[in-house]
Short mmCIF file of C-alpha atoms in Angstrom, two decimals:
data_model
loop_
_atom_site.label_atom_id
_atom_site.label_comp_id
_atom_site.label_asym_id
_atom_site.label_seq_id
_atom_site.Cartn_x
_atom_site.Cartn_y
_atom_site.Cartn_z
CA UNK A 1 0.08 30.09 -26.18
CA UNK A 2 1.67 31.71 -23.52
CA UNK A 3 -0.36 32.86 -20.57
CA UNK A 4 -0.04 35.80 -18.32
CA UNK A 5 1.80 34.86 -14.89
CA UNK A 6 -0.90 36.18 -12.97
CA UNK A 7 -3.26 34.19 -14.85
CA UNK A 8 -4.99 31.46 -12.24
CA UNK A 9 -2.96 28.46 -12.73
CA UNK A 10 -4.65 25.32 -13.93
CA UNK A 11 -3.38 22.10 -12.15
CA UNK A 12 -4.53 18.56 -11.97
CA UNK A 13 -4.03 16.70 -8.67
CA UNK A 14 -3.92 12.91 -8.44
CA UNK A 15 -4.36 11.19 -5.40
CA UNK A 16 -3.81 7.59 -4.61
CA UNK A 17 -6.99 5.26 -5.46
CA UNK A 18 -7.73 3.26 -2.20
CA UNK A 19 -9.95 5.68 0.15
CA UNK A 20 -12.08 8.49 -0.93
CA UNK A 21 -10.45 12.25 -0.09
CA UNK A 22 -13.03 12.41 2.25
CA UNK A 23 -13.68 12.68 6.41
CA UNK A 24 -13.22 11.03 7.85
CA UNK A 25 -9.84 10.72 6.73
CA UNK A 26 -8.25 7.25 6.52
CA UNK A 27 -4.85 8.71 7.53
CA UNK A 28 -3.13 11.75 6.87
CA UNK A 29 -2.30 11.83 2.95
CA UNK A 30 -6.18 12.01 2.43
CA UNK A 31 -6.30 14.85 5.46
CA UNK A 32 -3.50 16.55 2.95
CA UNK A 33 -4.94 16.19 -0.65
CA UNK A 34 -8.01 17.81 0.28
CA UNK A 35 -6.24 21.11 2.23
CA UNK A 36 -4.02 21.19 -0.62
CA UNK A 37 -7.22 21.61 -3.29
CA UNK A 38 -9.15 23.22 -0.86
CA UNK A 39 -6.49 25.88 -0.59
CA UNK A 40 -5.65 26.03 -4.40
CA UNK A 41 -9.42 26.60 -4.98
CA UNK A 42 -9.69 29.58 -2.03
CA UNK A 43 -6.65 31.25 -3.87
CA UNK A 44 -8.51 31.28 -7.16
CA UNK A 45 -7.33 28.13 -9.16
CA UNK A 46 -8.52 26.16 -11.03
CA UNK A 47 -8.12 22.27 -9.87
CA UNK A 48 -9.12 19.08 -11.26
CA UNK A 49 -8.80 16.02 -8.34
CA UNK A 50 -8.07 12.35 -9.59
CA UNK A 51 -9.46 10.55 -6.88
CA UNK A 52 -11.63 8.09 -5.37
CA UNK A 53 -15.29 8.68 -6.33
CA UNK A 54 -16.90 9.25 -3.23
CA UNK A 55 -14.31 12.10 -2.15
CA UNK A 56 -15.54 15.71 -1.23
CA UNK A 57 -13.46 18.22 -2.24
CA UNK A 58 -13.69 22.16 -3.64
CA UNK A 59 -12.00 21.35 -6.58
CA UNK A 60 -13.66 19.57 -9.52
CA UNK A 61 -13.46 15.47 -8.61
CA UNK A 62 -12.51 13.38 -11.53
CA UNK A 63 -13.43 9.99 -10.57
CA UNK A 64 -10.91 7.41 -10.80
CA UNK A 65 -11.73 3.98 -12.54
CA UNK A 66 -13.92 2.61 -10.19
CA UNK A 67 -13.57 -1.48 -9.70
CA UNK A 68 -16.88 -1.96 -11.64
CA UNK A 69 -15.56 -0.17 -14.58
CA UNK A 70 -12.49 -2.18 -13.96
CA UNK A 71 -14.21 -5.76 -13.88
CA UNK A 72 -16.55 -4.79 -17.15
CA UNK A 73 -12.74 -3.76 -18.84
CA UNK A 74 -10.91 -7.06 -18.21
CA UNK A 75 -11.49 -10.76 -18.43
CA UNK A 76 -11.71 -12.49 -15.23
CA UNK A 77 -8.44 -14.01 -15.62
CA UNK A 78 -6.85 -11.56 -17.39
CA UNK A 79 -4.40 -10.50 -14.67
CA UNK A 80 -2.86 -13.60 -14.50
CA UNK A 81 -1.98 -14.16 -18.15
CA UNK A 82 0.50 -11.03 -17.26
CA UNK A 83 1.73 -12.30 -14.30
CA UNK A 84 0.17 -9.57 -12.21
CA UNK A 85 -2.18 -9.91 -8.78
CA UNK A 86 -5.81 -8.55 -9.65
CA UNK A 87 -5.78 -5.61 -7.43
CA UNK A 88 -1.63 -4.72 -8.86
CA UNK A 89 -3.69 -4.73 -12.14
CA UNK A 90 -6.50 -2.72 -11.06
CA UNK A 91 -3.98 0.15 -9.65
CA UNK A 92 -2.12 -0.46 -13.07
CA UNK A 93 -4.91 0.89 -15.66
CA UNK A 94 -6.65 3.05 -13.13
CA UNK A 95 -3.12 5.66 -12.80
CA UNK A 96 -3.43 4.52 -16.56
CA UNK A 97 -6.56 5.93 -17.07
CA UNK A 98 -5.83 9.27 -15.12
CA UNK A 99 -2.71 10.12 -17.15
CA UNK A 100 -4.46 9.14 -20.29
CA UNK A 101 -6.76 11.65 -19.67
CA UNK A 102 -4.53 14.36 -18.37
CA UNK A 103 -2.32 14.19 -21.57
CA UNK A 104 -4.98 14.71 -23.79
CA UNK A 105 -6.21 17.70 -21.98
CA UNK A 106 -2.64 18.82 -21.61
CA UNK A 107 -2.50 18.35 -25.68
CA UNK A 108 -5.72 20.30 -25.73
CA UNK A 109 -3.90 23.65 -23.79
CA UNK A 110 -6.35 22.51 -20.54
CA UNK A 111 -3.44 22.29 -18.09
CA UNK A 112 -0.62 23.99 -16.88
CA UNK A 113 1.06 21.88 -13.93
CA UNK A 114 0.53 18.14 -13.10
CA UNK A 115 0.94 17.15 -8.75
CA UNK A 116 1.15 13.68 -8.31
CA UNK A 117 0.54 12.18 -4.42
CA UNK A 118 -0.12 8.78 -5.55
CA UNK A 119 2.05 7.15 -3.84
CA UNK A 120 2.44 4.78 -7.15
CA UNK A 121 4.98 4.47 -10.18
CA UNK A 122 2.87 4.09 -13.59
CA UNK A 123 1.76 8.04 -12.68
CA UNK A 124 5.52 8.37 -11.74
CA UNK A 125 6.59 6.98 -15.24
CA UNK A 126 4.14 7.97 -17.54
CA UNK A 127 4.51 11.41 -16.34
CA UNK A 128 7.48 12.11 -17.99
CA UNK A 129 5.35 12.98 -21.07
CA UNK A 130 4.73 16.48 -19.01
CA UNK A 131 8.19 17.30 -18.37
CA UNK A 132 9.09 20.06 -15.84
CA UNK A 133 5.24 20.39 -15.04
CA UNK A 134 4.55 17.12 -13.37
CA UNK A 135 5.47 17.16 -10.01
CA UNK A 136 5.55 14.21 -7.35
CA UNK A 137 5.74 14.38 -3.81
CA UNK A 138 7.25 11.71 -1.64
CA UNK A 139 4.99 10.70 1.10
CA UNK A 140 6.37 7.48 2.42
CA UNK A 141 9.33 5.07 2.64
CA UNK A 142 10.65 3.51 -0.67
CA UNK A 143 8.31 1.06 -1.20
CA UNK A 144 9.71 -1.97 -4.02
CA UNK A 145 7.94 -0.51 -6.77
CA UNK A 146 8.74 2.69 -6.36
CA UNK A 147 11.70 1.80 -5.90
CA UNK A 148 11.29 0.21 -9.51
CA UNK A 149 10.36 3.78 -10.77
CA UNK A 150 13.37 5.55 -9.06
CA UNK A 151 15.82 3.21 -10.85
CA UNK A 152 14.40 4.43 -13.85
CA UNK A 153 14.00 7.82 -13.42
CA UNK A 154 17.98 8.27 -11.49
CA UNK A 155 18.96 7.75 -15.58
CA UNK A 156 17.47 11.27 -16.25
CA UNK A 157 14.25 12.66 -16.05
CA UNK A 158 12.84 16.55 -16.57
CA UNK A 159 9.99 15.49 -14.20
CA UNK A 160 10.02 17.36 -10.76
CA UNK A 161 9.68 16.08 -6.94
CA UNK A 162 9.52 17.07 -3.26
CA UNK A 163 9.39 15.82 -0.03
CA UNK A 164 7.73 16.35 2.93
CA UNK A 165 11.02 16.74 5.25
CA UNK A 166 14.46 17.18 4.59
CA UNK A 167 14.53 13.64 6.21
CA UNK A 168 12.71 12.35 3.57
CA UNK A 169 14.50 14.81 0.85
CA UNK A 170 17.66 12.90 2.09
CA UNK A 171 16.26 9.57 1.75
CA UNK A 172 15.36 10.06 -1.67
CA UNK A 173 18.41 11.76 -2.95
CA UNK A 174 20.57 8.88 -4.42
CA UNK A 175 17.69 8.25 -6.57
CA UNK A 176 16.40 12.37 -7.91
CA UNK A 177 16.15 15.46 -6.47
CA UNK A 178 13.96 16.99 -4.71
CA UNK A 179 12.55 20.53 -2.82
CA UNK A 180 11.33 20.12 0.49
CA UNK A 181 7.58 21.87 1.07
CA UNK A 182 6.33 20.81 4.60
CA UNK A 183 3.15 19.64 5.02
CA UNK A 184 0.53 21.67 6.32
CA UNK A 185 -2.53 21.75 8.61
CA UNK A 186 -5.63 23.50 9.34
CA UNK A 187 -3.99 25.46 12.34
CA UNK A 188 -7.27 27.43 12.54
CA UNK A 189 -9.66 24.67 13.39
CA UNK A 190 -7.69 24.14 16.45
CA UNK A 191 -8.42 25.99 19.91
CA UNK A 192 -5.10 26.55 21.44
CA UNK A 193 -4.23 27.52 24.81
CA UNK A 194 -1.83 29.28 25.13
CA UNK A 195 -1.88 30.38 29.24
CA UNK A 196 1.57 29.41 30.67
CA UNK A 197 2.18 25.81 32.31
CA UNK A 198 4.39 27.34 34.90
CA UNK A 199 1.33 29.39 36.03
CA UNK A 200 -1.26 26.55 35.88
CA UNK A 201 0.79 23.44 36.52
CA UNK A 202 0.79 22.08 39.94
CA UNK A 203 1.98 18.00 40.92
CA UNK A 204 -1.96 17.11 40.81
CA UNK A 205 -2.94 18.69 37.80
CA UNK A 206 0.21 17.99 35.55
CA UNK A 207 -0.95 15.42 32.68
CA UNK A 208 0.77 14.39 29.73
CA UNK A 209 -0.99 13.13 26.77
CA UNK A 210 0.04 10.27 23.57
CA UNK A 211 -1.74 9.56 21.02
CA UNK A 212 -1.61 8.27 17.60
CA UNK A 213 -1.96 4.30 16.49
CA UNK A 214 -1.01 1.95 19.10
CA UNK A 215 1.43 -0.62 17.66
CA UNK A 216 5.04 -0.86 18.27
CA UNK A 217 6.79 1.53 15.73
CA UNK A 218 4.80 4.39 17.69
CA UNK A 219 6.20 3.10 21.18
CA UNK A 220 3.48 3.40 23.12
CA UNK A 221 4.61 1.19 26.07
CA UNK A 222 7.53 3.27 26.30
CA UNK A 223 5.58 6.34 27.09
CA UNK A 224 3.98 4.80 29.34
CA UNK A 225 7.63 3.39 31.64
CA UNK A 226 8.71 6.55 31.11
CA UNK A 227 5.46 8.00 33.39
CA UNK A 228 5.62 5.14 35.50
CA UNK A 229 9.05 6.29 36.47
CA UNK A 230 8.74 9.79 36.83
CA UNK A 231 5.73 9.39 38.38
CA UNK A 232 3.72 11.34 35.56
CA UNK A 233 -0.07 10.90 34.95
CA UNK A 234 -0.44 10.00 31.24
CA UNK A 235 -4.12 9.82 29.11
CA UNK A 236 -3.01 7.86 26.26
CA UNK A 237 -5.86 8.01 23.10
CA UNK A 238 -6.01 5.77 19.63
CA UNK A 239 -6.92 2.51 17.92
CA UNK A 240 -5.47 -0.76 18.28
CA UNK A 241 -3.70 -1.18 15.36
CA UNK A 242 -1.95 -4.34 16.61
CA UNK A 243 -4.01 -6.16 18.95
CA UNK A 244 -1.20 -8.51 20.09
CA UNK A 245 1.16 -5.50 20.75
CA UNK A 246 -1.41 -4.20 23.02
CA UNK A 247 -2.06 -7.35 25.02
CA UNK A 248 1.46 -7.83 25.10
CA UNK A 249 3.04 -4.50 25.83
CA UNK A 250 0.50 -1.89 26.90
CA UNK A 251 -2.32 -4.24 28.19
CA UNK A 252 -0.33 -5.27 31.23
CA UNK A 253 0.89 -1.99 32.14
CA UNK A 254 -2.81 -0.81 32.34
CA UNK A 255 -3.83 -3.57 34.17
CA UNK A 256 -0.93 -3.29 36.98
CA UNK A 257 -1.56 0.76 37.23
CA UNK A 258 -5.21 0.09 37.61
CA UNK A 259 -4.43 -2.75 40.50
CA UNK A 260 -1.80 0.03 42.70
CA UNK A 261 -3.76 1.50 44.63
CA UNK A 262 -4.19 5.35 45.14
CA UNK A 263 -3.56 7.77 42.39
CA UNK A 264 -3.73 6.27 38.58
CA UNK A 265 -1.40 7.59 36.25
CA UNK A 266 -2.55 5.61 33.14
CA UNK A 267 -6.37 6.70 31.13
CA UNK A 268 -6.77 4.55 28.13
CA UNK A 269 -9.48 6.83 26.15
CA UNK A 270 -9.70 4.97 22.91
CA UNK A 271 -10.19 6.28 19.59
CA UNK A 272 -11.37 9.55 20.05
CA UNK A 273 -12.41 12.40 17.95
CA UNK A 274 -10.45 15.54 16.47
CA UNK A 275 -12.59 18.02 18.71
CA UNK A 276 -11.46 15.19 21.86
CA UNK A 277 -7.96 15.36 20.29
CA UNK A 278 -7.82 19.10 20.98
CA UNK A 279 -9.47 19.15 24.15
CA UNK A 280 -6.67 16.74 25.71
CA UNK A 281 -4.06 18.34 24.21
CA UNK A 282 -5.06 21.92 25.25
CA UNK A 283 -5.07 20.27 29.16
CA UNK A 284 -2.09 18.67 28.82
CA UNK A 285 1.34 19.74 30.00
CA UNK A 286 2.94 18.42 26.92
CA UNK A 287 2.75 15.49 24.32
CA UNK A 288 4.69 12.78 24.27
CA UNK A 289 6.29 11.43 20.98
CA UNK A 290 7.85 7.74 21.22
CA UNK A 291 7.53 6.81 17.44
CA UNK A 292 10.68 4.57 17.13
CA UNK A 293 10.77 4.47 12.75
CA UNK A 294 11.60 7.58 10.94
CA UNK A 295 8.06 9.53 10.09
CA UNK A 296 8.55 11.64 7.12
CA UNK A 297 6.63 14.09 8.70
CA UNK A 298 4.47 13.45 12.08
CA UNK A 299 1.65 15.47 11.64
CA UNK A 300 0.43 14.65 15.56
CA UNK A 301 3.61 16.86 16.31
CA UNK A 302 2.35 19.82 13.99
CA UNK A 303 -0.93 19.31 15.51
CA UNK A 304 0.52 19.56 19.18
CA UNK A 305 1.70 22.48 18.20
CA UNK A 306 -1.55 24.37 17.02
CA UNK A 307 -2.77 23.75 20.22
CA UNK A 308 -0.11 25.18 22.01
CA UNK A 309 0.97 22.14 23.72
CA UNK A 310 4.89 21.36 23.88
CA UNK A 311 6.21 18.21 23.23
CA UNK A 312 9.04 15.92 24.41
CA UNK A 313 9.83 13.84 21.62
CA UNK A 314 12.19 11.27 20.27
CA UNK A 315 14.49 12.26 17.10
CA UNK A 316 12.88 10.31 14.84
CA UNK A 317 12.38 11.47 11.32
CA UNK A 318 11.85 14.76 11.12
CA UNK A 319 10.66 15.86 14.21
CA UNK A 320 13.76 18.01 15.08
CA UNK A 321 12.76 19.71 11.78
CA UNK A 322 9.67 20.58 13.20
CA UNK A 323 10.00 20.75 16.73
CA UNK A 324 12.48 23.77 18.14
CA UNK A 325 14.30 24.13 21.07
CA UNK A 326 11.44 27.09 21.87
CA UNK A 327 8.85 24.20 21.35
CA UNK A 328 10.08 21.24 22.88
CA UNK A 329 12.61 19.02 23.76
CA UNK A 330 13.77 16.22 21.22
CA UNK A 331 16.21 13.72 23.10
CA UNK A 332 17.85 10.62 21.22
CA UNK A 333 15.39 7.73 20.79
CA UNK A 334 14.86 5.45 23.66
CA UNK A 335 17.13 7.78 26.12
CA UNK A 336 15.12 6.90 29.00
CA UNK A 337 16.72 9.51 30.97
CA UNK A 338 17.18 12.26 28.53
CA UNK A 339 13.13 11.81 28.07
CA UNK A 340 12.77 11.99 31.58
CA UNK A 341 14.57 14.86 32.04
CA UNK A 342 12.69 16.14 29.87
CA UNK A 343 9.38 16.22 32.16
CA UNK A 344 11.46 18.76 34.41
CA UNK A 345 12.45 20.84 31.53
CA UNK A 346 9.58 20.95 29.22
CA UNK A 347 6.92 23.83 31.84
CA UNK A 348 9.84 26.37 30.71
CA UNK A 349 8.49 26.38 27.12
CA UNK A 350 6.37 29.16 26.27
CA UNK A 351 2.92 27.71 24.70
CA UNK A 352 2.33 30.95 22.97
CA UNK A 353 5.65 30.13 20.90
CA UNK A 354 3.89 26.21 20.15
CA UNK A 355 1.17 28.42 18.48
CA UNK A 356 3.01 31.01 16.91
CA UNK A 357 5.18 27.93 15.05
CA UNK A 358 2.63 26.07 14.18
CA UNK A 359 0.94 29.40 12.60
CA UNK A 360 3.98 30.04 10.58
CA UNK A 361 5.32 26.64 9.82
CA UNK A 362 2.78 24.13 9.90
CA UNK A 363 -0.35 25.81 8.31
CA UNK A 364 -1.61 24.99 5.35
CA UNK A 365 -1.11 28.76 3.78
CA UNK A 366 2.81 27.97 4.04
CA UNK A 367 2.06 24.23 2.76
CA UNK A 368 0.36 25.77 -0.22
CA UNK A 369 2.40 28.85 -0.68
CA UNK A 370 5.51 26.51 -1.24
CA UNK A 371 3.72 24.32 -3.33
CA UNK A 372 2.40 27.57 -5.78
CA UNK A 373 6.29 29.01 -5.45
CA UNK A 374 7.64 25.88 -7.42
CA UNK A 375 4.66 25.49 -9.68
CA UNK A 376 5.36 28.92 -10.85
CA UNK A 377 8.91 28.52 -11.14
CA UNK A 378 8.62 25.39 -14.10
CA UNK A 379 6.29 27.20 -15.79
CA UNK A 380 8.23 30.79 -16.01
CA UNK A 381 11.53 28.41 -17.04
CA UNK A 382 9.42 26.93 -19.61
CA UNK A 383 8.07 29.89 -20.87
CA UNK A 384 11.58 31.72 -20.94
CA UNK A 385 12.95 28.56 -23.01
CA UNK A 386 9.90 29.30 -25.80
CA UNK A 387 10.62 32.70 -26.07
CA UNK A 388 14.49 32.83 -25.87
CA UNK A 389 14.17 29.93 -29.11
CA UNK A 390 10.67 28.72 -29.94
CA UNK A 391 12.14 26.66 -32.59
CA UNK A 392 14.31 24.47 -30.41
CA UNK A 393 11.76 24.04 -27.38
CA UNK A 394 9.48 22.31 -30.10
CA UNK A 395 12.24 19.91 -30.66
CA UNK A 396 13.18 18.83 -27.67
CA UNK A 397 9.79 18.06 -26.61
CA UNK A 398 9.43 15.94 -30.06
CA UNK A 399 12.68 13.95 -29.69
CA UNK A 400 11.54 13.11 -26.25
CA UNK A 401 12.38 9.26 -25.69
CA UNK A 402 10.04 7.73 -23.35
CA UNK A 403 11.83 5.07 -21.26
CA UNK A 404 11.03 1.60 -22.01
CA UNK A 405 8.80 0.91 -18.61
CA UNK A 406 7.03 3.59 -19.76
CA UNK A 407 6.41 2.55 -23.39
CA UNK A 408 5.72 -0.61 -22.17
CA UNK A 409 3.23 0.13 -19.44
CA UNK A 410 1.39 2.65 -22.53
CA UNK A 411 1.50 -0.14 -25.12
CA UNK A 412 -0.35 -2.73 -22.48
CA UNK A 413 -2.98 0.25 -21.41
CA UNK A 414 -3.50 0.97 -25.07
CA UNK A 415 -4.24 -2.75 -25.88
CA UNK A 416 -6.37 -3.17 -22.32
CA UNK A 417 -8.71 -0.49 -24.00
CA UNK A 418 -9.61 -1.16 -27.54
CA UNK A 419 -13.08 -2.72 -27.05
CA UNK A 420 -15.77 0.14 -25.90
CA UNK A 421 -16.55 -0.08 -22.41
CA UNK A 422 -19.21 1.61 -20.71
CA UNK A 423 -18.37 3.69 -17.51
CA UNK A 424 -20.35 4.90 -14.38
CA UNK A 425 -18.77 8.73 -14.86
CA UNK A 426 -18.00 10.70 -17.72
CA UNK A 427 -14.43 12.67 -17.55
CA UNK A 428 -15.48 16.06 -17.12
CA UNK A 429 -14.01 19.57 -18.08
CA UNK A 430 -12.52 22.24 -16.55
CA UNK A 431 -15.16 24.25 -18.35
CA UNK A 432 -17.92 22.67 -16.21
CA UNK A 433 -19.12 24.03 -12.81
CA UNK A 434 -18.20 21.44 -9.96
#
């Protein structure tokens, strides 16, 4: 059956099994799940959410195998008679479980498209089965066993994917290819201001503000030699992720600023809140972005941004994607001078522009829309191949060959679940109010 295009579209999300899609978030891809289903489910859609079973969400939560339904489906041992760790195996048949079910509603007409941010390969793999309608979106580095996946799929695969950059499009692209959609934000939930710097700045007011995880691939402690020799005031805000990085690196830098004498440049503020987030950024002259590994995205820049703070900025990943000349100033990484020239440079930049991007390139409206443009586009390129020759479509999709992995990872689910096991939530339908 072939549904009108302005039919609501039906699409299963699956998210990655570790932390419910909940707040608070555990990091950003659980922040990014939920706006993405959220939005879907504003816009009129339909959305089913594979997650963890404590998430919150608009859409209607499928629970993923929970480890008590895991236990009562295995023997004890049973993971090491396949030379797997217990959690690897636990992973294994819970994405196994998912796509299980999502085939069989597929089979049933329940589902039109298939987004996968799992960050693992069995939903990668067994995917295929959906063709053009599964989608997956890179998130991360190439991890080894995605990397696994990838060498599979590079031999061909109808399967879709995009990335969250065109860094990470670029890092991905001698394996498949994918569209770049940016990820997106709830610009609205932040207070900007947007009152010039040049008309509120003086030398005792100007403060800069970092914040994120403090261990070294965010480059905390160079933020901080940076103010120390500029002479900038710096409140610097987030966990200690690596406690021996900050005793070693940004403990002692602390310590000696709190031991000079006269002004203080450094405030250590801690882990603080989203509402405390905003609040620093909206007094700050700009942000200050020292990550020293390639972020596929940086969603503390996008977040700058909807505040209408600037930011000076290393180019790391893709933050020159994100942040423009009218926004910032992105110098090479660890160019201590560039980055301090940057402090003189950085009042010219209008903070009404840091809004106005963030409005237009970071929300989660454009995050959505791009996802929604591509969803639509595999489905009107499948529906044009049943109606140009029905007969021919049918037998394509019956002389599909799965790869091997793929068979082989189906043939060990199928055998994990031949005796009955009883489970904590039923699957439910799309039928069903959530």
């Amino acid at each position: 059956m072939i549904r009108s295009s302005n039919s609501p579209l039906r699409i299963a999300i699956i998210a990655h099994s570790l932390y419910p899609i909940a707040q608070p978030y555990a990091g950003g891809l659980e922040m990014i799940t939920q706006l993405i289903c959220d939005e879907l489910v504003a816009q009129g859609h339909k959305v089913l959410l594979y997650a963890h079973k404590d998430s919150e969400t608009s859409a209607t939560l499928v629970p993923l195998l929970t480890r008590h339904e895991f236990n009562k489906m295995v023997y004890d041992n049973e993971h090491e008679t396949v030379s797997m760790g217990r959690e690897e195996m636990y992973q294994y048949l819970t994405y196994q479980t998912a796509l299980r079910d999502i085939i069989e509603r597929d089979e049933r007409g329940e589902i039109d498209i298939v987004h996968n941010h799992s960050l693992h390969h069995i939903p990668m793999m067994t995917g295929q089965a959906l063709g053009e309608r599964f989608f997956t979106t890179f998130h991360t580095p190439i991890f080894p066993q995605l990397r696994l996946a990838l060498l599979t799929l590079r031999a061909g695969t109808t399967t879709q994917f995009t990335a969250i950059s065109k860094h990470q499009q670029q890092l991905f692209a001698e394996f498949v290819p994918s569209q770049v959609v940016y990820n997106g934000i709830d610009v609205e939930s932040f207070t900007a201001n947007t009152e010039s710097i040049c008309d509120t700045d003086t030398s005792d007011d100007e403060v800069y503000f970092w914040y994120g995880r403090i261990c070294p691939e965010k480059g905390t402690h160079l933020a901080m030699q940076y103010c120390i020799e500029a002479g900038k005031k710096l409140i610097i805000a987030g966990p200690k992720s690596n406690e021996d990085y900050f005793n070693q690196k940004v403990a002692p830098l602390l310590f000696k600023d709190s031991k000079s004498g006269g002004n203080k440049l450094f405030s250590y503020v801690g882990h603080v809140t989203k509402t405390e987030i905003n609040n620093y950024l909206c007094q700050a002259t700009a942000m200050l972005f020292t990550s020293t590994w390639d972020e596929p995205y940086g969603l503390t820049l996008a977040e700058s941004l909807a505040c209408g703070t600037p930011v000076i900025g290393f180019d790391a990943g893709a933050s020159a994607e994100i942040i423009t000349p009218e926004t910032g100033v992105i110098v090479p990484k660890k160019d201590k001078a560039a980055f301090i020239c940057g402090f003189n440079t950085i009042k010219n930049i209008s903070r009404q522009a840091c809004r106005d991007r963030a409005l237009q390139f970071c929300s989660v409206s454009a995050m959505v829309d791009g996802y929604l443009a591509i969803y639509k586009a595999a489905l009107k390129n499948r529906t044009a191949l049943i109606e140009d020759n029905p007969e021919s479509y049918v037998n394509s999709i019956n002389s599909y060959e799965l790869s091997d992995l793929t068979k082989d990872s189906l043939q060990f689910f199928n055998q994990a679940i031949q005796a009955p096991v009883e489970t904590d939530n039923d699957f439910v339908s799309f039928s069903e109010e959530s």
